[in-house]
XYZ file of C-alpha atoms in Angstrom:
527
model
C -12.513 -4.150 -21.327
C -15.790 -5.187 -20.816
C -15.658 -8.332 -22.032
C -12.418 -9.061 -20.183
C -13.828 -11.586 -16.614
C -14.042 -10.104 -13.562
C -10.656 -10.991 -12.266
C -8.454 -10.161 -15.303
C -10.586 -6.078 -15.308
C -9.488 -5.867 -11.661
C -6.046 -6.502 -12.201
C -6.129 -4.024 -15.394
C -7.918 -1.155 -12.666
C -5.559 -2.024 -10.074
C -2.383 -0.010 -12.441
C -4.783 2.552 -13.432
C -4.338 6.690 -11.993
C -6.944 7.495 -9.434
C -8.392 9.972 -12.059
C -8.511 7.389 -14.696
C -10.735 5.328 -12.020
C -13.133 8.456 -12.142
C -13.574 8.535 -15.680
C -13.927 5.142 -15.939
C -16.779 5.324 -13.086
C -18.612 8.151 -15.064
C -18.266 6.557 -18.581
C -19.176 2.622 -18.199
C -22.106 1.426 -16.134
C -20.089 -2.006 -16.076
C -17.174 -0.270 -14.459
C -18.817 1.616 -11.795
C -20.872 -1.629 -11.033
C -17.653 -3.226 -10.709
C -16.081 -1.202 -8.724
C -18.978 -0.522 -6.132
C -18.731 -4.673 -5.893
C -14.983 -4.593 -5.122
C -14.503 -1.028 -4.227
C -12.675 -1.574 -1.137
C -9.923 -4.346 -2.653
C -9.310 -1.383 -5.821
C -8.607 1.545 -4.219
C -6.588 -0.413 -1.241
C -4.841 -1.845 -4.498
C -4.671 1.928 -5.666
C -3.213 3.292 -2.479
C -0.278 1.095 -2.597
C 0.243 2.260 -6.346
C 0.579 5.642 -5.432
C 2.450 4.947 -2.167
C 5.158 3.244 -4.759
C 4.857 5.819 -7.017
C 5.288 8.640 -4.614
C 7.843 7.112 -2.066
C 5.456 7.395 0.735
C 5.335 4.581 3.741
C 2.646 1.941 3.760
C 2.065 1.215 7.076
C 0.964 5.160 7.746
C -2.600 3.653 5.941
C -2.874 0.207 8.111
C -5.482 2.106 10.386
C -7.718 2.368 7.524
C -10.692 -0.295 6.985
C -13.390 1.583 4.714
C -13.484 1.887 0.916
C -13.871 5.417 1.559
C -10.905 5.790 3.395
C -8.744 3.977 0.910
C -10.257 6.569 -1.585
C -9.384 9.617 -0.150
C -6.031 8.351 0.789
C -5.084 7.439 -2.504
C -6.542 10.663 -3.796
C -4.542 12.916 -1.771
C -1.398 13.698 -3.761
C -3.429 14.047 -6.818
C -5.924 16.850 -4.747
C -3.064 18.625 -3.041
C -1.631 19.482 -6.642
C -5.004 20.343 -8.030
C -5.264 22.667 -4.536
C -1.520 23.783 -5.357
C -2.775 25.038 -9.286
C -5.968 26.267 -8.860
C -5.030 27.980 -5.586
C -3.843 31.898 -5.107
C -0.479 32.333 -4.170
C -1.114 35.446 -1.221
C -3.893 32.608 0.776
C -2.018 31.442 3.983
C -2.136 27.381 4.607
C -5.974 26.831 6.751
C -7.549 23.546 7.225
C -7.150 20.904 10.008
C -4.343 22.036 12.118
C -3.655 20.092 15.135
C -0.901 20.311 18.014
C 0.822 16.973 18.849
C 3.247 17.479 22.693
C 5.966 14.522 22.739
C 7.706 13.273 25.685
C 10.857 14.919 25.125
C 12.697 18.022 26.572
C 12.400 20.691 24.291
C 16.503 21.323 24.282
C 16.951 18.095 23.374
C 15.406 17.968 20.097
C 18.378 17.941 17.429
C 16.707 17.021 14.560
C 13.346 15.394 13.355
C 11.611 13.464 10.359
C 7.790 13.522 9.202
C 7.706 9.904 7.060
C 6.326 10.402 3.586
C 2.588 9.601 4.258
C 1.964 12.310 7.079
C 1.520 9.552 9.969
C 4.937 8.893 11.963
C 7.521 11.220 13.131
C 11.247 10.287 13.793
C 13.086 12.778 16.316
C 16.466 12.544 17.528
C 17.625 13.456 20.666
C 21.171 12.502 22.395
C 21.273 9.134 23.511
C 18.196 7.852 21.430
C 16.297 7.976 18.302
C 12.469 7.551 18.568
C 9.216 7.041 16.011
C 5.736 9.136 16.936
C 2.267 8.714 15.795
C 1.402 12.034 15.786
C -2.651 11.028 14.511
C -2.969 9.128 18.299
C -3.825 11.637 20.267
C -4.742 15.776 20.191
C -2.728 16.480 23.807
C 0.350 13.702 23.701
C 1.910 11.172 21.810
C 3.712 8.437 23.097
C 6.845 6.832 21.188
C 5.877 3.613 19.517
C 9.550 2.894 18.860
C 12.468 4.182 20.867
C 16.289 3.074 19.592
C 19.797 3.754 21.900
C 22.844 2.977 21.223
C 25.328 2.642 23.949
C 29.212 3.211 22.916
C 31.100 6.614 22.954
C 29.441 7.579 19.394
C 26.470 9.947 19.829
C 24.054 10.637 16.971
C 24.592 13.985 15.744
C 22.541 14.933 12.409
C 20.176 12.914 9.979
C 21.757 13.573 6.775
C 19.100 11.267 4.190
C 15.948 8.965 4.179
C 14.127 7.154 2.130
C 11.529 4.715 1.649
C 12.432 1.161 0.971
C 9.637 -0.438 -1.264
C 6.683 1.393 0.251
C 7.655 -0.814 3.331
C 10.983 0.352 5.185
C 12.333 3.600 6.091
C 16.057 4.039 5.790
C 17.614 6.659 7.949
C 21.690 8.112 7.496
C 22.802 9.910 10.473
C 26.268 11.195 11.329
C 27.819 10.294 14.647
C 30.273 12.307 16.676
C 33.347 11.201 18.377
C 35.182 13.059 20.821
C 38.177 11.701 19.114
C 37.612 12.127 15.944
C 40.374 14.870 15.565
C 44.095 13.978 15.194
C 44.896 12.550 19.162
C 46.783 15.216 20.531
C 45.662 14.808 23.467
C 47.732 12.230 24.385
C 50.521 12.572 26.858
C 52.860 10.569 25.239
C 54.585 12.149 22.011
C 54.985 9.021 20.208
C 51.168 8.922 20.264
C 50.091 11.766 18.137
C 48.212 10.901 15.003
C 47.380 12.612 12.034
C 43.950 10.525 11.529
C 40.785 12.017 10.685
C 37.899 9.796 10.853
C 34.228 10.420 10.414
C 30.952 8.093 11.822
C 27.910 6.782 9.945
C 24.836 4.894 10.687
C 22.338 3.407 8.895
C 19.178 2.591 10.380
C 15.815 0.285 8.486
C 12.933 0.705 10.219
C 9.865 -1.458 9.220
C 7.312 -3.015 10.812
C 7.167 -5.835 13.369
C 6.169 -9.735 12.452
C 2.176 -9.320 12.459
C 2.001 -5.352 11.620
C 1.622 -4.285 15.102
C 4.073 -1.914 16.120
C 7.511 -1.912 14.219
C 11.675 -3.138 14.737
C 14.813 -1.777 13.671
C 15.288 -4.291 11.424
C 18.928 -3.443 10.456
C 21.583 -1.356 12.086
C 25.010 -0.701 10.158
C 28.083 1.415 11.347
C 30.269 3.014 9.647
C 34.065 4.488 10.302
C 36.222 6.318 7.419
C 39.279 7.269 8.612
C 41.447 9.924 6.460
C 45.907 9.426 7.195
C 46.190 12.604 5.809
C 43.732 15.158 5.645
C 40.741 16.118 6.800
C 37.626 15.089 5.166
C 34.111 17.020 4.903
C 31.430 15.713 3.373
C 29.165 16.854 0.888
C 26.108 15.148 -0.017
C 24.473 11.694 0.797
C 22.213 9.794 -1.256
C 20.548 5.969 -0.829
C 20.394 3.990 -3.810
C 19.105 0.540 -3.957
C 21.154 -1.456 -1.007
C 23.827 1.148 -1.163
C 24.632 4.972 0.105
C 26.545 7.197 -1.864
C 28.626 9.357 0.366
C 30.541 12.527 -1.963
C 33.640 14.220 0.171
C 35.367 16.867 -0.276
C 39.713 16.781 0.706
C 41.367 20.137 1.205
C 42.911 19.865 -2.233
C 39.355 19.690 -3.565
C 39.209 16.603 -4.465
C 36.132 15.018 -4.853
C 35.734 11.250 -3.858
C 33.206 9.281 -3.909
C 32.313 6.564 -0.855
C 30.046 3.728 -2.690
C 29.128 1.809 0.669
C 27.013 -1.515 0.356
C 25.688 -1.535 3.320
C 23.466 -4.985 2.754
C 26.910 -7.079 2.433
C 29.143 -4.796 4.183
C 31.197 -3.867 1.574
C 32.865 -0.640 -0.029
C 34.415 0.959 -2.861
C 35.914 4.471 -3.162
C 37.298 6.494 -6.376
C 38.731 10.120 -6.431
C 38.201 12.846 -9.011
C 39.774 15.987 -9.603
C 36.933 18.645 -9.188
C 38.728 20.821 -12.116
C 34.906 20.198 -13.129
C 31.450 20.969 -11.149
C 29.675 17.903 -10.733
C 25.713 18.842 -10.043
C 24.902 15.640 -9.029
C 25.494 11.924 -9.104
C 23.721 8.958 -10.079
C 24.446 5.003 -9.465
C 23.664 2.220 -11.611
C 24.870 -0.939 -11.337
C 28.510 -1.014 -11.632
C 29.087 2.861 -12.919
C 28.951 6.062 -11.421
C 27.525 8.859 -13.762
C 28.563 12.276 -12.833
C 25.794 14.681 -14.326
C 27.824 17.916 -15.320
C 26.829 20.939 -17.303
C 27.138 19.758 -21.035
C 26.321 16.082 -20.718
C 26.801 12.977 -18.219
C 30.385 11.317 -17.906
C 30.453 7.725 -16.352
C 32.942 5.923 -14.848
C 33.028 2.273 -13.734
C 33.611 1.439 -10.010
C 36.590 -0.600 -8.676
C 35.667 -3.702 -6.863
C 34.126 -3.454 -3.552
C 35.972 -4.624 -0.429
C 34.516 -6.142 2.758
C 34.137 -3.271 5.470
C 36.488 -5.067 8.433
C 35.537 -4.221 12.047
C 33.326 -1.296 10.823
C 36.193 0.789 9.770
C 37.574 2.146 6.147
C 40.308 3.751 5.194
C 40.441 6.491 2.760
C 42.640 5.306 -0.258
C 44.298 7.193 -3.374
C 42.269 5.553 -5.956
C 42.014 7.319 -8.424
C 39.109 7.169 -11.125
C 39.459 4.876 -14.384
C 39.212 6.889 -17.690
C 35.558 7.938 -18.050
C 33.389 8.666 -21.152
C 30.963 11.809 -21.886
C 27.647 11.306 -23.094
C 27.083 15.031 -24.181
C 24.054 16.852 -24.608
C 22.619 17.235 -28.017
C 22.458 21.508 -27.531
C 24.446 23.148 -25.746
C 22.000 24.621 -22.450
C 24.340 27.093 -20.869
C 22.470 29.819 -22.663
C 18.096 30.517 -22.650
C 16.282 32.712 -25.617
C 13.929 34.447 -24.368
C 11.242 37.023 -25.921
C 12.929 39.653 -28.224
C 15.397 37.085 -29.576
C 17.536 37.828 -25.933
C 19.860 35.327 -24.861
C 21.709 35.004 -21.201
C 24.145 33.377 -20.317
C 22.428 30.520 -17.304
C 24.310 29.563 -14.112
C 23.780 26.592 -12.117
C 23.164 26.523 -8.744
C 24.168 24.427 -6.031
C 20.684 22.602 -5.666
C 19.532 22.359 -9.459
C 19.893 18.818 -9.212
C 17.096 16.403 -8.767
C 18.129 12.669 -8.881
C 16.003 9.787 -10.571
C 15.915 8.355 -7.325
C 13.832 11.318 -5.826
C 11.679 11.647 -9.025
C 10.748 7.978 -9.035
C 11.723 6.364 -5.575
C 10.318 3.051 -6.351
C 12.153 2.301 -9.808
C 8.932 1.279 -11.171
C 9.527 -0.263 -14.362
C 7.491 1.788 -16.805
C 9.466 4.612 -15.778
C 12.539 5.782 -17.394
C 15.443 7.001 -15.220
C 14.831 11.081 -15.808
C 17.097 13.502 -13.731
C 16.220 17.069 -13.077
C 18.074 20.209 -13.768
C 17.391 23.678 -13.088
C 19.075 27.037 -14.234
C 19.322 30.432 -13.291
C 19.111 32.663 -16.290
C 20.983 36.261 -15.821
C 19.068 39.044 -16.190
C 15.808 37.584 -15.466
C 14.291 37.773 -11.648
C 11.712 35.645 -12.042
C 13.087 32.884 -14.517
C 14.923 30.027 -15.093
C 14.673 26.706 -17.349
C 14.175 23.222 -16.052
C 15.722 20.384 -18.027
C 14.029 16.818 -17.690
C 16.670 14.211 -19.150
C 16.593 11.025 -19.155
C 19.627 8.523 -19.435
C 19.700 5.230 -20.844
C 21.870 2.759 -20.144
C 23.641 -0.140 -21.870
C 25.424 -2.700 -19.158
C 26.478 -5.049 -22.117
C 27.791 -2.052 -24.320
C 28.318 1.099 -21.714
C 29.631 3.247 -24.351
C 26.039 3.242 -26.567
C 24.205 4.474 -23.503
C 22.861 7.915 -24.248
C 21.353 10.878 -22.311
C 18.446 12.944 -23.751
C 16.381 15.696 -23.252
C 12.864 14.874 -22.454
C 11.352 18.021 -20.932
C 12.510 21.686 -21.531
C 10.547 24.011 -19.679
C 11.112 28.328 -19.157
C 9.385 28.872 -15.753
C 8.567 32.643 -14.286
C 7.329 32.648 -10.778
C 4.412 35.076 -11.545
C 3.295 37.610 -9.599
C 5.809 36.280 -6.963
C 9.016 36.993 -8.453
C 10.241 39.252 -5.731
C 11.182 36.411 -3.587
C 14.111 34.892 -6.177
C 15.510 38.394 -5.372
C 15.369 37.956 -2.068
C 17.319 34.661 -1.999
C 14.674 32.245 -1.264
C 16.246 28.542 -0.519
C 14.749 25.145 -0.902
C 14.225 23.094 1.929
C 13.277 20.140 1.176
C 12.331 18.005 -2.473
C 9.340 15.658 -2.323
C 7.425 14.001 -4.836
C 4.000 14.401 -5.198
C 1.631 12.739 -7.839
C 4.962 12.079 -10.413
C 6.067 15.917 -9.879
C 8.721 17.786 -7.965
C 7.569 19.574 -4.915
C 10.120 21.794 -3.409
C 9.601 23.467 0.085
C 10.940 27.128 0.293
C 11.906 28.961 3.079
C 12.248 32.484 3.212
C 14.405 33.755 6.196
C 14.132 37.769 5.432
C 11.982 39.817 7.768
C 8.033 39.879 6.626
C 6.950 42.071 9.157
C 7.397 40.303 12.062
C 10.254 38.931 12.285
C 9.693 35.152 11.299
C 10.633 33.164 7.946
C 7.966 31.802 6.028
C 7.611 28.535 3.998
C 6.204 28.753 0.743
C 5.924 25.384 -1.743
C 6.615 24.951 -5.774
C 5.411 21.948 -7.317
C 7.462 21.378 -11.119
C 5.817 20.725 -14.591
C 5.383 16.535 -14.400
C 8.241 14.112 -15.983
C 6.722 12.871 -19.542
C 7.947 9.808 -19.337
C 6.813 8.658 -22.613
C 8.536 10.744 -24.452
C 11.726 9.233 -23.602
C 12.162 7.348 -26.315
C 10.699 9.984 -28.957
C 12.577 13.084 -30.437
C 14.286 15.956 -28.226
C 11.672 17.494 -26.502
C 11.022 21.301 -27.767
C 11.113 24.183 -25.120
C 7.492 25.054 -23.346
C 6.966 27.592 -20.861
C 4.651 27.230 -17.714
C 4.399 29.860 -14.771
C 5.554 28.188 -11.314
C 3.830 30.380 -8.560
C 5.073 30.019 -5.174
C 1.874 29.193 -3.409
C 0.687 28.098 0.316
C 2.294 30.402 2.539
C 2.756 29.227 5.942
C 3.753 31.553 8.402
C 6.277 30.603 10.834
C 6.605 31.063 14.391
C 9.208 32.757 16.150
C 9.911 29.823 18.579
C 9.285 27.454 15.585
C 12.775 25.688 14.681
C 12.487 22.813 12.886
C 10.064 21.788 9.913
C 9.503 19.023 7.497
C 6.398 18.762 4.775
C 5.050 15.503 2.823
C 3.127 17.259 0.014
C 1.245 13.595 -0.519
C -0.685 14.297 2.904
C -0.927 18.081 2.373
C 0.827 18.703 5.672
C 3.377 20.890 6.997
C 4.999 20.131 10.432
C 6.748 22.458 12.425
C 8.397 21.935 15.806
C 7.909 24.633 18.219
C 9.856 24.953 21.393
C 7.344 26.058 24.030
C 9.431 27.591 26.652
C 6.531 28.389 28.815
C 5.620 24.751 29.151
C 8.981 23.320 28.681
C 7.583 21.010 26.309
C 8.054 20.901 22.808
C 4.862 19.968 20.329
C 4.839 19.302 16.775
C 1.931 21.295 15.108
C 0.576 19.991 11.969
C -1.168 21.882 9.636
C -2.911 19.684 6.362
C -4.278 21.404 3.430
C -5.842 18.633 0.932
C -8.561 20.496 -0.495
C -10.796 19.702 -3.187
C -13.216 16.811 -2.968
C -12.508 13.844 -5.555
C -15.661 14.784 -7.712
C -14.364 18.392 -7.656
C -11.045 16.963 -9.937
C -12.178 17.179 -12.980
């Protein structure tokens, strides 16, 4: 590398891991001369790797001007999982915990967001939608973007996010209608309908011509109307310039709502859920239903233009699909002794390729994440990395493989699986699956508590190698953050190390967001 010029080793550091950079630094006399020269241009050049890699928004760095800064931004993920393993699972969250009070009434507070990156907040309230910097100021923030709508829909839940590119933030909220039951209200007889409908609205946030301050750069509404039954919905999930909404009919049904919401258009297809479908995955023109003994994908009808806003449920049902099974069966785990149980699935075992890798970078195969319960055990399941590739020219050669077999015990924290300890939320941190818990039983005094889990990595080489061979690695639940009794909403982004709760002061009848970051260990401290 050292003979490479100047230019052509800067592009080669700017795709290298933080941690590589470090080695590099200590190794070559060269290198760390080179980077001391440029240091500011690499690790701003880093940063933006890891925001990529990581799904986290790039404008919550555009305060920063120093090399140094740049550093310890793009170091963060890397030292909040090095805090996460070498930490001890019974020490509370400490560090820099600060208090932000919004301009909001405190009952008006439905729902909020903390954007990947630790920087900006998104709440929703009735009537409007507004973005925070909650780094401006210790005592008050003031909204740098505020967003109404004015029509008889009101924003009622955000159901998914994501992060567009490093660039854009994409928000899916549900809207509610007084009218969106069958009308029987009406006075006149002949009136009454049957119709079910249900609201959606897609919001991009980004920022503004010139970087200062930001726009809602596109707005997108959505009606599905039902003739006969009504719908409930059961998951949402963005995929590139589409949302994939899965519903639920009262014959249990599943159907699936492939909305592009770029050109406006839609396509819908119906399954019978004889089957349990863990989770869902789009790619190009096919759906692939991810099951428990393989992946069966279907192709989706042609899209239609989305008139006036408004869809109608149809009775299309899905085109023959084909199974791309699993090479071993993995409804059963051996365990020490030679004992074998019998696993069950849960509800959230699914992790898409889309959370795992929100950026589609290119060197990165398209791995999905499963996770089973194992009967018997308190304290174990197995987590199944595979990875699917796909074939548009030839669907029917695509195959899905097992890249990453892993038996995990929670340690010395086990008790809490018995106690029915849910996941919150699923972030990615430095490549690996970070999963906020919350534990709602009584520890003492009277208040849940958060604790977080960050998975074994993805491997992504070994995608294209032989079937990976079972390992075992001890998650412990660690970074216990105690909650408040008046705290009632929370959010995390494991990249900044910081937990955000929202906590209705009724004394001051003001609400506050209070932000707690754990980072940890200096860069030098890494190795």
């Amino acid at each position: 590398m050292c003979g490479l010029s100047s230019e052509l080793q800067l592009l080669v550091i700017s795709y290298l891991a933080p941690l590589d950079i470090y080695h590099l630094e200590a190794t070559y006399r060269e290198f760390r001369d080179l980077t001391q020269d440029f240091a500011g241009a690499i690790w701003k050049e880093c940063l933006l790797r890891q925001c990529l890699l990581n799904g986290v928004f790039w404008p919550s760095y555009n305060n920063l001007t120093e090399p140094a800064q740049f550093k310890l931004a793009a170091t963060s993920a890397l030292r909040f999982v090095k805090t996460y393993e070498r930490g001890v699972a019974s020490l509370p969250v400490s560090g820099q915990s600060t208090s932000v009070t919004i301009q909001a009434d405190n009952e008006d507070i439905l729902d909020f967001y903390l954007v990947q990156g630790g920087r900006f907040l998104i709440t929703l309230e009735p009537g409007r939608i507004a973005m925070w910097d909650i780094t401006q100021t210790p005592d008050r923030s003031s909204a740098i973007l505020v967003w109404t709508r004015d029509n008889k829909y009101e924003v009622d839940v955000l159901q998914a996010t994501r992060i567009i590119d490093a660039t854009a933030i994409l928000l899916l909220f549900t809207l509610r209608n007084p009218r969106n039951r069958p009308c029987y209200d009406d006075p006149d007889p002949s009136n009454l309908s049957g119709q079910y409908s249900m609201e959606y609205l897609i919001l991009e946030v980004c920022p503004k011509d010139g970087g200062q301050g930001f726009k809602v750069r596109r707005e997108k509404f959505l009606c599905l109307t039902a003739p006969d039954f009504e719908p409930t919905a059961n998951s949402f999930t963005f995929f590139t310039g589409t949302v994939l909404l899965h519903i639920v009919n009262p014959m249990a049904e599943s159907i699936f709502i492939v909305w592009d919401y770029v050109s406006d258009s839609l396509a819908s297809v119906r399954f019978d859920s004889d089957r349990t479908i863990h989770g869902t995955i789009l790619r190009q023109n096919f759906l692939f239903n991810v099951l428990s003994d393989g992946v069966e994908f279907f192709e989706i009808p042609p899209h239609h233009p989305v008139k006036d806003g408004s869809w109608e449920i149809r009775d299309g049902r899905a085109s023959p699909g084909h199974l791309l099974s699993y090479a071993e069966p993995i409804g059963s785990c051996s365990y020490e002794g030679g004992a074998v149980r019998a696993g069950r699935w849960k509800e959230w075992a699914f992790t898409g390729p889309d959370i795992l890798n929100p950026s589609h970078l290119e060197n990165h195969a398209r791995v999905y994440e499963l996770m089973e319960d194992v009967h018997g055990f308190r304290d174990r399941f197995t987590l199944h990395h595979f990875s699917v590739h796909f074939s548009p020219t030839h669907p029917k050669d695509s195959t899905v493989k097992l890249v990453g077999k892993y038996e995990l015990g929670w340690g010395e924290e086990g008790c809490l699986w018995e106690r029915e300890v849910k996941p919150a939320f699923s972030r990615v941190c430095d490549g690996r699956n970070a999963v906020l818990w919350i534990d709602d039983a009584d520890n003492g005094v009277g208040t849940p508590t958060q604790y977080l889990a960050i998975y074994p990595s993805v491997d992504y080489s070994s995608s294209t190698g032989k079937q990976a061979s079972p390992k075992f690695a001890e998650v412990r639940v660690r970074l216990p953050n105690y909650l408040h009794s008046q705290d009632y909403l929370y959010e995390t982004c494991p990249v900044s190390g910081t937990l955000a709760v929202l906590r209705n002061d009724t004394i001051a009848g003001e609400p506050f967001i209070r932000c707690c970051r754990r980072v940890g260990f200096k860069f030098r401290d890494l190795i």
